[in-house]
Short mmCIF file of C-alpha atoms and ligand atoms in Angstrom, two decimals:
data_model
loop_
_atom_site.label_atom_id
_atom_site.label_comp_id
_atom_site.label_asym_id
_atom_site.label_seq_id
_atom_site.Cartn_x
_atom_site.Cartn_y
_atom_site.Cartn_z
CA MET A 1 -12.33 -31.59 -56.99
CA SER A 2 -11.95 -32.86 -53.45
CA THR A 3 -15.14 -32.89 -51.43
CA SER A 4 -13.26 -32.85 -48.10
CA THR A 5 -12.16 -29.21 -48.49
CA PRO A 6 -15.04 -26.78 -48.03
CA ALA A 7 -15.30 -24.19 -50.82
CA VAL A 8 -15.76 -21.43 -48.29
CA PRO A 9 -13.55 -21.87 -45.24
CA PRO A 10 -15.27 -21.05 -41.95
CA ALA A 11 -14.90 -17.42 -40.93
CA PRO A 12 -12.19 -16.93 -38.35
CA ALA A 13 -13.46 -16.15 -34.89
CA PRO A 14 -13.69 -12.37 -34.50
CA ALA A 15 -10.54 -11.06 -32.87
CA ALA A 16 -11.40 -10.27 -29.27
CA GLY A 17 -10.57 -6.66 -28.42
CA PRO A 18 -8.64 -6.01 -25.24
CA LYS A 19 -10.74 -6.21 -22.08
CA VAL A 20 -11.31 -2.73 -20.72
CA ASN A 21 -12.18 -1.33 -17.30
CA ARG A 22 -14.97 1.10 -16.43
CA LEU A 23 -12.95 3.98 -17.93
CA GLY A 24 -12.61 2.02 -21.19
CA LEU A 25 -8.87 1.46 -20.63
CA PRO A 26 -7.03 -1.84 -21.22
CA VAL A 27 -4.73 -3.14 -18.51
CA ALA A 28 -1.78 -2.23 -20.76
CA ASP A 29 -2.46 1.42 -19.87
CA TYR A 30 -1.57 0.59 -16.26
CA GLN A 31 1.71 -1.16 -16.96
CA GLY A 32 5.19 0.33 -16.64
CA ALA A 33 8.77 -0.40 -17.66
CA LYS A 34 10.11 -3.96 -17.65
CA SER A 35 11.31 -5.00 -14.21
CA THR A 36 15.06 -5.37 -13.67
CA LEU A 37 14.67 -7.18 -10.32
CA CYS A 38 15.89 -10.76 -9.75
CA ALA A 39 13.57 -13.40 -11.24
CA GLY A 40 11.19 -14.55 -8.49
CA CYS A 41 11.53 -11.44 -6.30
CA GLY A 42 8.37 -10.93 -4.23
CA HIS A 43 8.37 -7.23 -5.17
CA ASP A 44 7.45 -8.09 -8.79
CA VAL A 45 4.32 -9.92 -7.63
CA ILE A 46 3.31 -6.83 -5.66
CA THR A 47 3.86 -4.62 -8.73
CA ASN A 48 1.59 -6.85 -10.82
CA THR A 49 -1.06 -6.85 -8.11
CA VAL A 50 -0.90 -3.05 -7.85
CA ILE A 51 -1.48 -2.89 -11.63
CA SER A 52 -4.52 -5.18 -11.31
CA ALA A 53 -5.95 -3.22 -8.37
CA LEU A 54 -5.63 0.18 -10.06
CA TRP A 55 -7.05 -1.17 -13.32
CA GLU A 56 -9.96 -2.97 -11.68
CA MET A 57 -10.74 0.08 -9.52
CA GLY A 58 -10.72 2.28 -12.64
CA VAL A 59 -8.26 4.81 -11.20
CA GLU A 60 -7.25 7.36 -13.84
CA PRO A 61 -3.52 6.77 -14.51
CA HIS A 62 -2.71 10.46 -14.97
CA MET A 63 -4.24 11.22 -11.55
CA VAL A 64 -1.78 9.00 -9.67
CA ALA A 65 1.42 10.18 -7.97
CA LYS A 66 3.85 7.28 -7.40
CA MET A 67 6.53 8.00 -4.84
CA SER A 68 9.38 5.99 -3.39
CA GLY A 69 12.70 6.11 -1.58
CA ILE A 70 15.75 3.94 -2.36
CA GLY A 71 16.00 0.14 -2.51
CA CYS A 72 14.93 -2.69 -4.83
CA SER A 73 11.38 -2.08 -3.56
CA SER A 74 11.60 1.63 -4.25
CA LYS A 75 12.64 0.93 -7.85
CA THR A 76 9.30 -0.71 -8.53
CA THR A 77 7.31 2.50 -9.01
CA ASN A 78 8.95 2.51 -12.43
CA TYR A 79 7.35 -0.84 -13.26
CA PHE A 80 3.72 0.27 -13.13
CA LEU A 81 1.66 3.16 -14.50
CA ASN A 82 3.82 4.63 -17.24
CA ARG A 83 1.30 7.40 -17.64
CA SER A 84 1.30 8.75 -14.10
CA TRP A 85 3.48 11.14 -12.10
CA GLY A 86 6.49 9.73 -10.28
CA PHE A 87 9.15 10.84 -7.81
CA ASN A 88 11.93 8.49 -6.76
CA SER A 89 13.29 10.37 -3.75
CA VAL A 90 16.24 10.04 -1.37
CA HIS A 91 16.60 6.98 0.93
CA GLY A 92 13.92 7.17 3.66
CA ARG A 93 12.63 10.57 2.57
CA MET A 94 9.58 9.59 0.53
CA PRO A 95 7.13 10.74 3.27
CA SER A 96 8.21 14.40 2.88
CA VAL A 97 7.88 14.29 -0.89
CA ALA A 98 4.51 12.56 -0.59
CA THR A 99 3.21 15.06 1.96
CA GLY A 100 4.23 17.99 -0.25
CA SER A 101 2.79 16.47 -3.42
CA LEU A 102 -0.55 15.59 -1.88
CA LEU A 103 -0.87 18.98 -0.19
CA ALA A 104 -0.15 20.67 -3.51
CA ASN A 105 -2.71 18.60 -5.39
CA ARG A 106 -5.34 16.97 -3.23
CA ASN A 107 -6.97 15.36 -6.27
CA LEU A 108 -4.03 13.00 -6.85
CA VAL A 109 -4.16 9.38 -5.69
CA GLY A 110 -0.89 8.89 -3.79
CA ILE A 111 0.86 5.52 -3.94
CA GLY A 112 4.08 5.26 -1.95
CA VAL A 113 6.32 2.22 -2.28
CA SER A 114 9.07 1.64 0.26
CA GLY A 115 11.16 -1.13 1.74
CA ASP A 116 11.63 -2.30 5.31
CA GLY A 117 15.04 -0.59 5.38
CA ASP A 118 13.76 2.55 3.67
CA THR A 119 10.85 2.78 6.15
CA ALA A 120 11.99 1.23 9.44
CA ALA A 121 15.69 2.18 9.44
CA ILE A 122 16.80 5.44 7.79
CA GLY A 123 13.23 6.58 7.12
CA MET A 124 11.74 5.86 10.54
CA GLY A 125 11.60 9.51 11.64
CA GLN A 126 9.74 10.57 8.51
CA PHE A 127 7.45 7.54 8.53
CA VAL A 128 6.22 8.16 12.08
CA HIS A 129 5.17 11.71 11.23
CA LEU A 130 3.43 10.61 8.04
CA LEU A 131 1.38 8.25 10.21
CA ARG A 132 0.61 10.92 12.84
CA ARG A 133 -0.53 13.32 10.17
CA ASN A 134 -2.72 10.78 8.40
CA VAL A 135 -1.62 11.97 4.95
CA PRO A 136 -4.11 10.44 2.49
CA MET A 137 -2.18 7.88 0.46
CA VAL A 138 -1.51 4.17 0.08
CA TYR A 139 1.84 3.30 1.69
CA LEU A 140 3.26 -0.09 0.72
CA VAL A 141 6.19 -1.62 2.57
CA GLU A 142 7.70 -4.44 0.52
CA ASN A 143 9.12 -6.18 3.56
CA ASN A 144 11.84 -8.80 3.04
CA GLY A 145 13.67 -8.34 6.34
CA VAL A 146 16.89 -7.30 4.59
CA TYR A 147 18.47 -4.46 2.66
CA GLY A 148 18.20 -6.25 -0.71
CA LEU A 149 19.82 -3.56 -2.84
CA THR A 150 22.97 -3.43 -0.69
CA LYS A 151 23.39 -7.22 -0.62
CA GLY A 152 21.21 -8.52 2.17
CA GLN A 153 22.12 -7.11 5.60
CA PHE A 154 19.41 -7.53 8.30
CA SER A 155 16.89 -4.69 8.44
CA PRO A 156 14.97 -3.63 11.58
CA THR A 157 11.99 -5.83 10.62
CA ALA A 158 14.06 -9.05 10.66
CA ASP A 159 12.64 -11.37 13.30
CA TYR A 160 14.64 -12.04 16.45
CA GLY A 161 16.51 -15.32 15.93
CA SER A 162 16.21 -15.44 12.14
CA LYS A 163 19.33 -16.34 10.19
CA LEU A 164 21.21 -14.92 7.22
CA LYS A 165 22.58 -17.31 4.59
CA THR A 166 25.99 -16.93 6.21
CA GLY A 167 24.56 -18.29 9.48
CA VAL A 168 24.60 -14.90 11.25
CA VAL A 169 21.70 -14.78 13.72
CA ASN A 170 19.65 -11.63 14.30
CA ASP A 171 19.84 -10.83 18.00
CA LEU A 172 17.80 -7.61 17.94
CA PRO A 173 14.01 -7.35 18.37
CA ALA A 174 11.98 -6.69 15.22
CA VAL A 175 10.07 -3.47 14.57
CA ASP A 176 6.42 -4.39 13.97
CA LEU A 177 5.25 -1.79 11.46
CA CYS A 178 1.56 -2.59 11.93
CA THR A 179 1.68 -2.13 15.71
CA LEU A 180 3.61 1.10 15.25
CA ALA A 181 1.14 2.39 12.65
CA ILE A 182 -1.89 1.74 14.88
CA GLU A 183 -0.17 3.39 17.85
CA MET A 184 0.62 6.43 15.72
CA GLY A 185 -3.01 6.89 14.67
CA CYS A 186 -3.10 5.33 11.21
CA GLY A 187 -6.69 4.49 10.20
CA PHE A 188 -6.01 1.54 7.85
CA VAL A 189 -3.42 -1.06 8.82
CA ALA A 190 -2.96 -4.43 7.14
CA ARG A 191 -0.39 -7.14 6.58
CA SER A 192 -0.21 -9.46 3.61
CA PHE A 193 2.14 -11.86 1.84
CA SER A 194 3.22 -11.38 -1.77
CA ALA A 195 2.48 -15.06 -2.48
CA ASP A 196 -1.14 -14.55 -1.32
CA ARG A 197 -2.14 -12.51 -4.36
CA LYS A 198 -5.87 -12.97 -3.82
CA GLN A 199 -5.81 -11.37 -0.36
CA LEU A 200 -3.35 -8.69 -1.43
CA LEU A 201 -5.55 -7.59 -4.34
CA GLN A 202 -8.57 -7.07 -2.07
CA LEU A 203 -6.52 -5.21 0.53
CA LEU A 204 -5.06 -2.95 -2.15
CA LYS A 205 -8.51 -2.09 -3.49
CA ALA A 206 -9.76 -1.26 0.00
CA ALA A 207 -6.61 0.81 0.64
CA ILE A 208 -7.19 2.80 -2.56
CA ALA A 209 -10.74 3.54 -1.38
CA HIS A 210 -9.57 4.68 2.07
CA ARG A 211 -9.55 8.43 2.66
CA GLY A 212 -6.50 8.67 4.96
CA LEU A 213 -3.16 6.89 5.13
CA ALA A 214 -3.46 3.16 4.37
CA LEU A 215 -0.45 1.11 5.45
CA LEU A 216 0.12 -2.31 3.88
CA ASP A 217 3.06 -4.23 5.32
CA ILE A 218 3.61 -6.92 2.69
CA ILE A 219 6.04 -9.75 3.41
CA SER A 220 7.90 -10.01 0.10
CA PRO A 221 10.70 -12.60 -0.09
CA CYS A 222 14.13 -11.59 -1.39
CA VAL A 223 15.06 -14.69 -3.38
CA THR A 224 18.72 -13.72 -3.60
CA PHE A 225 19.54 -12.90 0.04
CA ASN A 226 16.74 -14.08 2.35
CA ASP A 227 14.91 -17.13 1.00
CA HIS A 228 16.71 -19.98 2.81
CA PRO A 229 15.93 -22.23 5.81
CA GLY A 230 16.34 -20.14 8.98
CA SER A 231 14.80 -17.05 7.38
CA THR A 232 11.30 -16.07 8.55
CA LYS A 233 10.72 -13.99 5.41
CA SER A 234 11.21 -16.81 2.88
CA TYR A 235 8.54 -18.23 0.54
CA ASP A 236 8.60 -21.58 2.34
CA TYR A 237 8.28 -20.04 5.79
CA GLY A 238 5.48 -17.75 4.62
CA ARG A 239 3.54 -20.53 2.89
CA GLU A 240 3.84 -22.81 5.93
CA HIS A 241 3.02 -20.18 8.56
CA GLU A 242 0.68 -17.61 6.99
CA SER A 243 -2.51 -17.47 9.03
CA PRO A 244 -5.16 -15.11 7.58
CA ILE A 245 -7.30 -13.66 10.38
CA HIS A 246 -10.36 -13.43 8.09
CA GLU A 247 -11.46 -13.57 4.46
CA LEU A 248 -11.83 -10.15 2.99
CA GLY A 249 -13.29 -8.66 -0.16
CA PHE A 250 -13.67 -5.12 -1.39
CA VAL A 251 -16.88 -4.29 -3.20
CA PRO A 252 -16.75 -0.95 -5.03
CA THR A 253 -19.88 1.20 -5.30
CA TRP A 254 -20.56 0.25 -8.91
CA GLU A 255 -20.49 -3.51 -8.20
CA LYS A 256 -22.31 -3.53 -4.91
CA ALA A 257 -25.72 -4.57 -6.14
CA GLU A 258 -24.40 -7.62 -8.01
CA GLN A 259 -21.96 -8.75 -5.34
CA GLU A 260 -24.06 -8.39 -2.20
CA VAL A 261 -22.92 -11.42 -0.23
CA ASP A 262 -25.22 -13.38 1.94
CA VAL A 263 -23.40 -14.36 5.12
CA PRO A 264 -25.04 -15.73 8.28
CA GLU A 265 -25.66 -13.19 11.06
CA GLY A 266 -22.62 -12.75 13.31
CA LYS A 267 -20.23 -14.23 10.76
CA ALA A 268 -19.56 -11.12 8.69
CA ILE A 269 -18.61 -7.51 9.17
CA ASP A 270 -19.51 -4.85 6.64
CA VAL A 271 -17.34 -1.74 6.73
CA PRO A 272 -18.80 1.06 4.58
CA MET A 273 -16.14 3.38 3.16
CA PRO A 274 -16.69 7.12 2.68
CA ASN A 275 -16.61 6.82 -1.13
CA GLY A 276 -19.51 4.35 -1.13
CA GLY A 277 -17.56 1.08 -1.43
CA HIS A 278 -17.71 -1.65 1.19
CA ILE A 279 -15.14 -3.88 2.84
CA LYS A 280 -16.76 -7.27 3.44
CA ILE A 281 -15.09 -9.33 6.12
CA ARG A 282 -15.98 -12.96 6.65
CA LYS A 283 -14.85 -14.20 10.05
CA LEU A 284 -12.76 -17.35 10.31
CA GLU A 285 -12.18 -19.09 13.66
CA ARG A 286 -11.36 -15.98 15.63
CA ASP A 287 -13.92 -13.39 16.64
CA PHE A 288 -12.04 -10.27 15.63
CA ASP A 289 -13.42 -6.88 14.62
CA PRO A 290 -10.87 -4.63 12.86
CA ARG A 291 -12.77 -1.51 13.98
CA ASN A 292 -11.58 -2.17 17.54
CA LYS A 293 -8.17 -0.57 18.08
CA VAL A 294 -7.39 -2.22 21.41
CA ALA A 295 -8.32 -5.64 20.03
CA ALA A 296 -6.01 -5.03 17.07
CA LEU A 297 -3.08 -4.09 19.29
CA ASN A 298 -3.70 -7.10 21.55
CA LEU A 299 -3.87 -9.43 18.55
CA LEU A 300 -0.56 -8.14 17.18
CA ARG A 301 1.13 -8.35 20.59
CA GLU A 302 0.01 -11.96 21.08
CA ALA A 303 1.05 -12.86 17.53
CA SER A 304 4.49 -11.43 18.11
CA GLU A 305 4.92 -13.39 21.36
CA LYS A 306 3.76 -16.63 19.75
CA GLN A 307 5.76 -15.89 16.58
CA GLU A 308 2.62 -16.19 14.44
CA PHE A 309 2.48 -14.81 10.91
CA LEU A 310 -0.99 -13.25 10.82
CA THR A 311 -2.27 -11.51 7.70
CA GLY A 312 -5.37 -9.43 7.00
CA LEU A 313 -6.84 -6.08 7.94
CA PHE A 314 -5.92 -5.38 11.57
CA TYR A 315 -7.42 -1.96 11.97
CA VAL A 316 -9.73 0.29 10.00
CA ALA A 317 -11.23 3.66 10.95
CA PRO A 318 -12.83 4.92 7.73
CA GLU A 319 -14.19 8.14 9.22
CA LYS A 320 -10.88 9.37 10.61
CA GLU A 321 -10.04 12.90 9.49
CA SER A 322 -7.16 13.10 7.01
CA PHE A 323 -4.38 15.69 7.14
CA LEU A 324 -5.99 17.64 4.31
CA ASP A 325 -9.32 17.82 6.16
CA MET A 326 -7.54 18.92 9.33
CA LEU A 327 -5.89 21.76 7.44
CA ASN A 328 -9.24 22.87 6.02
CA LEU A 329 -7.79 22.93 2.51
CA GLY A 330 -10.22 24.14 -0.12
CA ASP A 331 -11.48 21.87 -2.88
CA ALA A 332 -9.32 23.48 -5.59
CA PRO A 333 -5.83 21.94 -5.54
CA LEU A 334 -3.20 24.48 -4.42
CA ALA A 335 -1.17 23.65 -7.53
CA THR A 336 -3.97 24.96 -9.76
CA LEU A 337 -4.45 28.31 -7.98
CA PRO A 338 -2.98 31.45 -9.55
CA GLU A 339 -0.15 33.21 -7.73
CA SER A 340 -2.52 36.02 -6.78
CA LYS A 341 -4.37 33.55 -4.54
CA THR A 342 -1.39 31.80 -3.02
CA ARG A 343 0.91 34.78 -2.22
CA PRO A 344 0.23 37.97 -0.30
CA SER A 345 0.26 40.99 -2.63
CA ARG A 346 3.18 43.42 -2.75
CA LYS A 347 1.00 45.93 -0.89
CA VAL A 348 0.31 43.51 1.99
CA LEU A 349 3.97 42.55 2.22
CA ASP A 350 4.98 46.22 2.33
CA GLU A 351 2.49 46.85 5.11
CA ILE A 352 3.89 43.95 7.14
CA VAL A 353 7.44 45.20 6.68
CA GLU A 354 6.30 48.69 7.72
CA GLU A 355 4.73 47.28 10.89
CA LEU A 356 7.94 45.52 11.82
CA ARG A 357 10.14 48.58 11.41
C1 TPP B 401 21.51 8.07 2.49
C2 TPP B 401 21.74 6.65 2.03
N1 TPP B 401 22.22 5.74 2.89
C3 TPP B 401 22.43 4.47 2.49
C4 TPP B 401 22.17 4.11 1.21
C5 TPP B 401 22.45 2.69 0.76
N2 TPP B 401 21.23 1.92 0.59
C6 TPP B 401 20.62 1.84 -0.60
S1 TPP B 401 19.26 0.89 -0.57
C7 TPP B 401 19.49 0.53 1.07
C8 TPP B 401 18.56 -0.36 1.83
C9 TPP B 401 17.36 -0.79 1.09
O1 TPP B 401 16.64 -1.73 1.83
P1 TPP B 401 15.08 -1.82 1.74
O2 TPP B 401 14.47 -0.48 1.92
O3 TPP B 401 14.65 -2.87 2.68
O4 TPP B 401 14.81 -2.22 0.23
P2 TPP B 401 15.03 -3.62 -0.53
O5 TPP B 401 16.22 -3.40 -1.39
O6 TPP B 401 15.22 -4.69 0.47
O7 TPP B 401 13.77 -3.79 -1.32
C10 TPP B 401 20.60 1.18 1.57
C11 TPP B 401 21.09 1.07 2.97
C12 TPP B 401 21.66 5.08 0.32
N3 TPP B 401 21.35 4.80 -0.94
N4 TPP B 401 21.46 6.34 0.76
S1 SF4 B 402 18.21 -8.51 -4.34
FE1 SF4 B 402 16.41 -9.37 -3.34
S2 SF4 B 402 15.00 -7.64 -3.11
FE2 SF4 B 402 16.52 -7.06 -4.64
S3 SF4 B 402 15.62 -7.62 -6.63
FE3 SF4 B 402 16.90 -9.34 -5.95
S4 SF4 B 402 15.46 -10.70 -4.89
FE4 SF4 B 402 14.47 -8.69 -5.02
MG1 MG B 403 14.18 -4.83 2.30
#
């Protein structure tokens, strides 16, 4: 008998169960269908980061309404949260669907995914009113500067002077969605870059915790039509030019005690959110406070003139009243009320008709 083989082999390491979040759910419960986008598309990175943010925040999948318009970006709602509600609407019309859904059920967490074409071209009219109303939802623009799905024409967010692969130069000024959103009264406005996953994850968590509309304009390269020299929405351009205005972390209520960060006086800003979480902002070189609207608009204006690619949270107003608060909606979602509470009775209708005769 060989002495080199132990009679009793060592017990195998216990199989590690899947890691779960505070609801006891594995990350698999937050995933969706397999993506059909081009390999390397920035939109896929955003999808994966959305999955991480929702899982880490412990959002209940069946309490999420995912809404989108039309475009490669708008397809991505299918690639996360298989177990939530979804509505892939008409091109540029997601804001109406989102407004209706969130009015009908105020308990839902609204996540809208759109593209720069879907939002800033055909959908501009709807988008502006969503901002004015401060409909409580996270609104993601997966911004690649082109209409990816229809083969890469310039969109209204393409920078002046940027080039298509064919050499065509954009000679129209770009729409800056963050400036527009602040002007229109949005209380949470940020820009990020899909290759900066660390920053994006924190911004997404803070956006989920925000009570009103949270706009995230995420530069998301289209590898097929807009990732070449001359494009200002390519991976190379973004990596070389991204300039974060601060370091930012979101600390949810249940982690606060452990993660309290010790930052020297004057170097950090703590923004408490209505749900108890905190946005922790560590200043970099610039002395910028995202609670100051005028400073935010000035910063964006200067960045546009100097052609800087700034990322971070430009503006936050956590106490701003949302559309649902303005309407004095009751706590019970309209969708759960019986017809007797949502419609006037036959008798009342008859009386009205009688009065009008
Ligand atoms: C009413 C209408 N007009 C035009 C189109 C064609 N169309 C489909 S997607 C798209 C643009 C999408 O661009 P964007 O929103 O930037 O999304 P991306 O594909 O770049 O992610 C257009 C013009 C359409 N589907 N419906
Ligand atoms: S065409 Fe562009 S935007 Fe559409 S999936 Fe491909 S890389 Fe992404
Ligand atoms: Mg696009």
